[in-house]
Short mmCIF file of C-alpha atoms in Angstrom, two decimals:
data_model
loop_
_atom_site.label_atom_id
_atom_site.label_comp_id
_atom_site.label_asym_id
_atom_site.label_seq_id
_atom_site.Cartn_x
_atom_site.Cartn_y
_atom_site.Cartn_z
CA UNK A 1 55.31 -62.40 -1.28
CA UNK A 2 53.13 -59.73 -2.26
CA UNK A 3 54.75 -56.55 -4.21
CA UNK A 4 55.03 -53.38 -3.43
CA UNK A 5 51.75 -51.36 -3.04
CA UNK A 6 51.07 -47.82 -3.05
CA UNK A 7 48.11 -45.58 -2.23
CA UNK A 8 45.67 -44.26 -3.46
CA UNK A 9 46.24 -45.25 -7.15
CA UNK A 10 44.78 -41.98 -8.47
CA UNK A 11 44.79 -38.55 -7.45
CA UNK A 12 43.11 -35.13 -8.64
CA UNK A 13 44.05 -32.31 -6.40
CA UNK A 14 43.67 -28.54 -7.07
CA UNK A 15 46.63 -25.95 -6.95
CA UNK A 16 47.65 -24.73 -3.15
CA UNK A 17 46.38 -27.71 -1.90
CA UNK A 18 48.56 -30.86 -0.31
CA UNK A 19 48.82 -33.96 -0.80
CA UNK A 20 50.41 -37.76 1.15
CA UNK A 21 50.58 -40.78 -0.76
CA UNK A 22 51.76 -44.10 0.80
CA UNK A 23 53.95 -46.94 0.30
CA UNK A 24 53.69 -50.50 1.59
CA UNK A 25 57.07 -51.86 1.17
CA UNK A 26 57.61 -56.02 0.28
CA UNK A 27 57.23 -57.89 3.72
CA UNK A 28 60.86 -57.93 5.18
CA UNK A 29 62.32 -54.69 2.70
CA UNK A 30 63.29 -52.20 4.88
CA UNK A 31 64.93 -49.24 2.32
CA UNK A 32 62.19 -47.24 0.43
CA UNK A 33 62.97 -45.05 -2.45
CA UNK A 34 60.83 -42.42 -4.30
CA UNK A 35 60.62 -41.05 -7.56
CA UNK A 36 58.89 -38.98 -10.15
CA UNK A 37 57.67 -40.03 -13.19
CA UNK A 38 56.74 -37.03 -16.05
CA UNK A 39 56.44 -37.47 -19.74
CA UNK A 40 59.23 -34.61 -20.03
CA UNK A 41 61.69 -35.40 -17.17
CA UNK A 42 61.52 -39.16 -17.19
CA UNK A 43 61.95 -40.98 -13.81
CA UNK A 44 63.94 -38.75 -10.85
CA UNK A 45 64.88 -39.69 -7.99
CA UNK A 46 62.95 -37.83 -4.65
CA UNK A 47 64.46 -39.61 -1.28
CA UNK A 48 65.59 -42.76 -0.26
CA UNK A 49 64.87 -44.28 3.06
CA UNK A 50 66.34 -46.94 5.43
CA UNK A 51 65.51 -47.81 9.05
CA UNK A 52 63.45 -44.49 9.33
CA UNK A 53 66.33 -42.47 8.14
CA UNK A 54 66.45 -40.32 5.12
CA UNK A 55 69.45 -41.56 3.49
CA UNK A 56 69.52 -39.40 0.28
CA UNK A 57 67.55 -36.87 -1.06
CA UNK A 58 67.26 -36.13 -4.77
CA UNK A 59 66.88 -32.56 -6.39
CA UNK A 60 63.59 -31.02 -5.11
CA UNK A 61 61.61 -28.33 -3.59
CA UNK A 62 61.22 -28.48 0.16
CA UNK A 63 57.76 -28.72 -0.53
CA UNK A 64 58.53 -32.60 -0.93
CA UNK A 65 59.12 -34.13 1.94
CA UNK A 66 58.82 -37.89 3.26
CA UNK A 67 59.17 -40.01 6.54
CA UNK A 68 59.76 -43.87 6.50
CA UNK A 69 58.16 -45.60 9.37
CA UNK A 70 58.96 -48.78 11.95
CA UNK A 71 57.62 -50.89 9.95
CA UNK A 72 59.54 -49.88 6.61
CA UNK A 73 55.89 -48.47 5.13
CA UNK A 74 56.76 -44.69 3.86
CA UNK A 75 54.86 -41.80 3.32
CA UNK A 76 55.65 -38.91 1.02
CA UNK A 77 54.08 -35.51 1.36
CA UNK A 78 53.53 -32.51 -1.55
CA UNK A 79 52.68 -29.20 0.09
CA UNK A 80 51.10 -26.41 -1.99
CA UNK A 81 51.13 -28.38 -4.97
CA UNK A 82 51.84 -26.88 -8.63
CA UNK A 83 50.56 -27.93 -11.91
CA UNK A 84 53.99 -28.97 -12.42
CA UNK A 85 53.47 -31.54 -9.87
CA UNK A 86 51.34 -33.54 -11.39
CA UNK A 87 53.09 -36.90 -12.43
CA UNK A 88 53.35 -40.35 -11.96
CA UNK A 89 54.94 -41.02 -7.99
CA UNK A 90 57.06 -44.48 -7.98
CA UNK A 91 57.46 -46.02 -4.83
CA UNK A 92 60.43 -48.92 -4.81
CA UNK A 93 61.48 -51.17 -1.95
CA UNK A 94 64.92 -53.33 -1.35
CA UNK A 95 66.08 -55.32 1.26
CA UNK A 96 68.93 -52.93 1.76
CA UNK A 97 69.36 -50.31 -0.07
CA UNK A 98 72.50 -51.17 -2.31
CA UNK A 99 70.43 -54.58 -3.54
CA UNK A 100 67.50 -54.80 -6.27
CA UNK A 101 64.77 -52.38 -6.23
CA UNK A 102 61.44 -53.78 -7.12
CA UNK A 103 58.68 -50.93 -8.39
CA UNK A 104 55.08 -50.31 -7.14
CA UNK A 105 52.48 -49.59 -9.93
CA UNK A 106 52.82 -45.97 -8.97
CA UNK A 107 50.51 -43.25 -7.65
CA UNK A 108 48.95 -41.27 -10.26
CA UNK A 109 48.70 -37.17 -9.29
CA UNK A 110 46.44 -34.81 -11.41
CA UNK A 111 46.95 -30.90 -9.90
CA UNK A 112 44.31 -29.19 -11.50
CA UNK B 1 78.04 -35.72 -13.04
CA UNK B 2 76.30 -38.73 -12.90
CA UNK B 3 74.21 -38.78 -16.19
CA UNK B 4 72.39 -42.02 -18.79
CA UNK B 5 71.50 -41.18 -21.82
CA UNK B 6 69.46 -43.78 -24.17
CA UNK B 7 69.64 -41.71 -27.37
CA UNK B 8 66.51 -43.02 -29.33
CA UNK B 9 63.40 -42.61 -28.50
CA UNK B 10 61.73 -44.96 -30.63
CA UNK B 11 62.91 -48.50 -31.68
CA UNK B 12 60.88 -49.88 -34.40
CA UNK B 13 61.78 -54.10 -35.78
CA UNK B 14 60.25 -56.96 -37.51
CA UNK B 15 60.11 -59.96 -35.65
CA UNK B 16 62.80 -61.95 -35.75
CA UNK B 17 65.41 -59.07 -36.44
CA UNK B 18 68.11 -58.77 -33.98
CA UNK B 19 67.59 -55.46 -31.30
CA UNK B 20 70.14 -53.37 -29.29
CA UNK B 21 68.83 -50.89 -27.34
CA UNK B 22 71.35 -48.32 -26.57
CA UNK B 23 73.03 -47.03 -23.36
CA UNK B 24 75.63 -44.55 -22.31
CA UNK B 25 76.63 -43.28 -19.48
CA UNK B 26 78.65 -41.08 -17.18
CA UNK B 27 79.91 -41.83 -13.99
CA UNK B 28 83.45 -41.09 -12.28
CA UNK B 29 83.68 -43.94 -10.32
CA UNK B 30 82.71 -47.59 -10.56
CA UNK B 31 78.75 -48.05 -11.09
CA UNK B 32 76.25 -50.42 -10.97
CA UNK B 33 74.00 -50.83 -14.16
CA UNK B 34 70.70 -52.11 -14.64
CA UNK B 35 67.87 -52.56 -17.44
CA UNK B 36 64.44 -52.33 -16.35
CA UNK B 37 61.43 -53.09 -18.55
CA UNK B 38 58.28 -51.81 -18.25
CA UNK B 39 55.08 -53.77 -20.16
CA UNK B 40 51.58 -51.95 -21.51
CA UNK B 41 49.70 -51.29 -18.14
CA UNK B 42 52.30 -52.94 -15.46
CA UNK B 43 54.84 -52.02 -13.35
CA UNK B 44 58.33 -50.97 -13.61
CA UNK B 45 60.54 -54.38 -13.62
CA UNK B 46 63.86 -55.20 -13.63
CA UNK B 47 65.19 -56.87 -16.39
CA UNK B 48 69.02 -57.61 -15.80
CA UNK B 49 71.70 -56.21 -14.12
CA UNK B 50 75.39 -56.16 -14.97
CA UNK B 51 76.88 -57.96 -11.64
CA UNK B 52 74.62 -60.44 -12.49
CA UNK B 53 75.57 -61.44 -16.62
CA UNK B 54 72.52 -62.87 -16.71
CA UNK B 55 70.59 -63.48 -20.05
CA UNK B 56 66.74 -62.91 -19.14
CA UNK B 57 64.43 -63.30 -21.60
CA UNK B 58 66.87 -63.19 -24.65
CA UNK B 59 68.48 -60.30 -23.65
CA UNK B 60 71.95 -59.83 -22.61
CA UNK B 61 74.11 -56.38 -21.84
CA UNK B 62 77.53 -55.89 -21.59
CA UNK B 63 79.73 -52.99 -19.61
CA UNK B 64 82.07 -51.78 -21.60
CA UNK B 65 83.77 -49.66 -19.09
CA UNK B 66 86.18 -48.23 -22.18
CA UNK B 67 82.87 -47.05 -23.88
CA UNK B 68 80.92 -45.78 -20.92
CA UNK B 69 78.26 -48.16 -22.43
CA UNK B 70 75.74 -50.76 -21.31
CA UNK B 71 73.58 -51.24 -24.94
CA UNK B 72 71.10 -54.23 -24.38
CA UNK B 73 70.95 -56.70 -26.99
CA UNK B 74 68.55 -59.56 -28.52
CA UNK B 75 69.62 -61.30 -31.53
CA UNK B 76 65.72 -62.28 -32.69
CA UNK B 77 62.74 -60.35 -31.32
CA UNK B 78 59.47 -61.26 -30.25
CA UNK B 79 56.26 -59.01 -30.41
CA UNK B 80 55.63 -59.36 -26.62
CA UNK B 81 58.91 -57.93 -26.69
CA UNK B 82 57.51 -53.95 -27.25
CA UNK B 83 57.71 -52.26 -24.40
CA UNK B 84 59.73 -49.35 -22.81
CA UNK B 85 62.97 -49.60 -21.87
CA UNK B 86 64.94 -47.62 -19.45
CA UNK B 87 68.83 -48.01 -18.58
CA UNK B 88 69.96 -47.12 -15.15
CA UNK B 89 72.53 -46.49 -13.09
CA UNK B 90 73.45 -46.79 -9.04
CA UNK B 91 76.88 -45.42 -8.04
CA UNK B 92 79.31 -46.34 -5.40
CA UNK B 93 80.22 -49.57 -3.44
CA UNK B 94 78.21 -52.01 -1.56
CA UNK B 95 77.37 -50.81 1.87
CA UNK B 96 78.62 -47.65 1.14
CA UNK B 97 76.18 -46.75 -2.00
CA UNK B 98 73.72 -44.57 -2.43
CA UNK B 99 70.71 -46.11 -3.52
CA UNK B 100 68.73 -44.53 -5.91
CA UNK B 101 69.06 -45.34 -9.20
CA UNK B 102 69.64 -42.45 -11.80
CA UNK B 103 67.33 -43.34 -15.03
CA UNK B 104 67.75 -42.50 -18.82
CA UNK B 105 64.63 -41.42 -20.63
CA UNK B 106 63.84 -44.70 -22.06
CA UNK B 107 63.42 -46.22 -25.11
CA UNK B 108 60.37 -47.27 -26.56
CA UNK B 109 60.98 -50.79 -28.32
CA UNK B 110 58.10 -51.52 -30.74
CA UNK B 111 58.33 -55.19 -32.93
CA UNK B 112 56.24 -55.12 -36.00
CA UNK B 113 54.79 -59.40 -37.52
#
């Protein structure tokens, strides 16, 4: 099966601005989760989807925000980004979503 | 509150000397551990997971529920060994969990010839 892939890969954006990334989910994973990577917070958590339903949401802005789709791809929106907001975006896909998460190689954000 | 903590930052062997990477954590109820790996220019990965008691790749963890603890262990390391390391947890039950996983900072594992 083929992993899970995100996109774009890189990002440069400029402050004010918004941004949507994407998330292909592996063929037949239907739970989505989403989370930051930054050199000083480490990996946090942003939402977690299952059958189009946000099922948890992690300790953000509103600015974040995300939808999950029919067919389990995802979508995660920045609005009026921050220089803060530049990081590393992890998408990560299980079958259900109290069973193994498997990683995409991440979305790459520069907010100039 | 739900909180791992992986107290170095930097892990530095010789091959061939035994490893343990460690892992606390804090959790009221019962969670769900992992180790996840991640290698120079790939993806996160998951390495084990404590339902499991798996040993992948050399390494084995143990939950020491007493401890709050989940330290992964090698007893000989290899160079393709260096890599990050990052404990995690999941709380709740099957069916019933919520399923994000709540990360430590990693450790960076380096293993010198």
């Amino acid at each position: 099966k083929a992993g899970v892939t995100q996109t774009p890969r890189y990002l440069i954006k400029t402050r004010g601005q918004q941004v949507t990334l994407s998330c292909s989910p592996i063929s037949g994973h239907r739970s989505v989760s989403w989370y930051q990577q930054t050199p000083g917070q480490g990996l946090q958590f942003l939402f977690e989807y299952f059958s189009e339903t946000q099922r948890n949401k992690g300790n953000f802005p509103g600015r974040f925000s995300g939808r999950q789709f029919s067919n389990s791809r995802s979508e995660m929106n920045v609005s009026t980004l921050e220089l803060g907001d530049s990081a590393l975006y992890l998408c990560a896909s299980s079958p259900l979503p109290w069973e193994t998460q498997y990683f995409g190689p991440g979305t790459r954000l520069l907010v100039l | 509150a739900q909180r791992v903590t992986q107290p170095e930052k930097l892990l530095s062997v010789f091959k061939g000397a035994p490893v343990e990477l460690k892992c606390n954590y804090s959790y009221s109820g019962s969670p769900e551990l992992f180790w996840y790996v991640q290698y120079s220019r790939q993806r996160l990965q998951l390495l084990l997971r404590h339902i499991s008691r798996e040993s992948i790749k050399g390494f084995t963890a143990d939950l020491n529920k007493g401890e709050t603890s989940f330290h992964l262990k090698k007893p000989f390391a290899q160079e393709e060994d260096s890599a990050m390391y990052y404990c995690a947890l999941r709380g709740g039950n099957y069916g019933g969990s919520q399923g994000n996983l709540i990360f430590g900072k990693g450790t960076k594992l380096s293993v010198k010839p």
